[in-house]
Amino acid sequence: THVATLEDNRFSAFTLVEVLVTLGIIGVVASLTLPTLIHKHRNKVMETQFKTAYSLISRATYQMYMEHEADFVDFLHIPHGIGYMDEYMERFYELVPDYLQVVETIDRERLKNIKMYTSNNYVYDYRSEFAYGYGPYILNNGMLLAFSAVTDGHIIINVDTNGPYKGPNRYGYDLFKFYMCRNGKILAPDEDADYVYNRPSWNYRSSCSFEGGGTNWEFQGEQCSYWAIRDNYPGSSTKSYWKNLP
């Protein structure tokens, strides 16, 4: 017959020192991996927001052009003076709410204290350097759109994919510039697939640099849309734009 004793009910346990060492190791591993995970998550969110914006705008402008070709056929990709462009821009701006879910025309006064950043992280005024021209409109998903035009007959669409009140408000991250070109196509600035002298891809790299300490130029990053559309990091034929965004 076996008589149970106190020793029979004892069990193996960790000492306080062992527990503290284990927690310390977990903390070190977390400190090494968590920033990477956060960075990857941020880039994935921005990629999703960009693709949503590009898809919405591409469908809207194409449909607008197909249904209102007469309003734009003599304008897009044809050089004109400023006064001539205003007439077409007003018509375009008037049509936008018919094709995108606009919830608000925002007063620029509300944007006066907001800053924007070039792709290489120089700071500028959001209101005057990005949300200029016609608009801006706020869509039902929080996206901001502002519109203007250039004398070669392109409508410029500035897009803040997550709106002015969420960061980083930086070109190549959540700020992008597009052109509405012939047949309602949405392309990167100065890129026109219908134009025989289409610019080579290396030209776009010069306006999409993430290197800190580079040229302080307010337009730095406005052609990042070229690379973001293709998911191709500037200067590399193999690296993903979104996976390698600094």
Coordinates of N, CA, C and O in Angstrom, one line a residue, residues 1-9:
T1 N 0.8 -1.2 0.0 CA 0.0 0.0 0.0 C 0.9 1.2 0.0 O 1.9 1.3 0.7
H2 N 0.5 2.2 -0.9 CA 1.3 3.4 -1.0 C 0.5 4.6 -0.3 O -0.7 4.8 -0.6
V3 N 1.2 5.2 0.6 CA 0.6 6.4 1.3 C 1.1 7.7 0.6 O 2.3 7.9 0.5
A4 N 0.1 8.5 0.1 CA 0.5 9.7 -0.5 C 1.1 10.7 0.5 O 0.7 10.8 1.6
T5 N 2.2 11.3 0.0 CA 2.9 12.3 0.8 C 2.9 13.7 0.1 O 2.5 13.8 -1.1
L6 N 3.3 14.7 0.8 CA 3.3 16.0 0.2 C 4.3 16.1 -1.0 O 4.0 16.8 -1.9
E7 N 5.3 15.3 -0.9 CA 6.3 15.3 -2.0 C 5.7 14.8 -3.3 O 6.1 15.2 -4.4
D8 N 4.7 13.9 -3.2 CA 4.1 13.4 -4.4 C 3.3 14.4 -5.2 O 3.0 14.3 -6.4
N9 N 2.9 15.5 -4.5 CA 2.1 16.5 -5.1 C 2.9 17.7 -5.7 O 2.4 18.7 -6.2

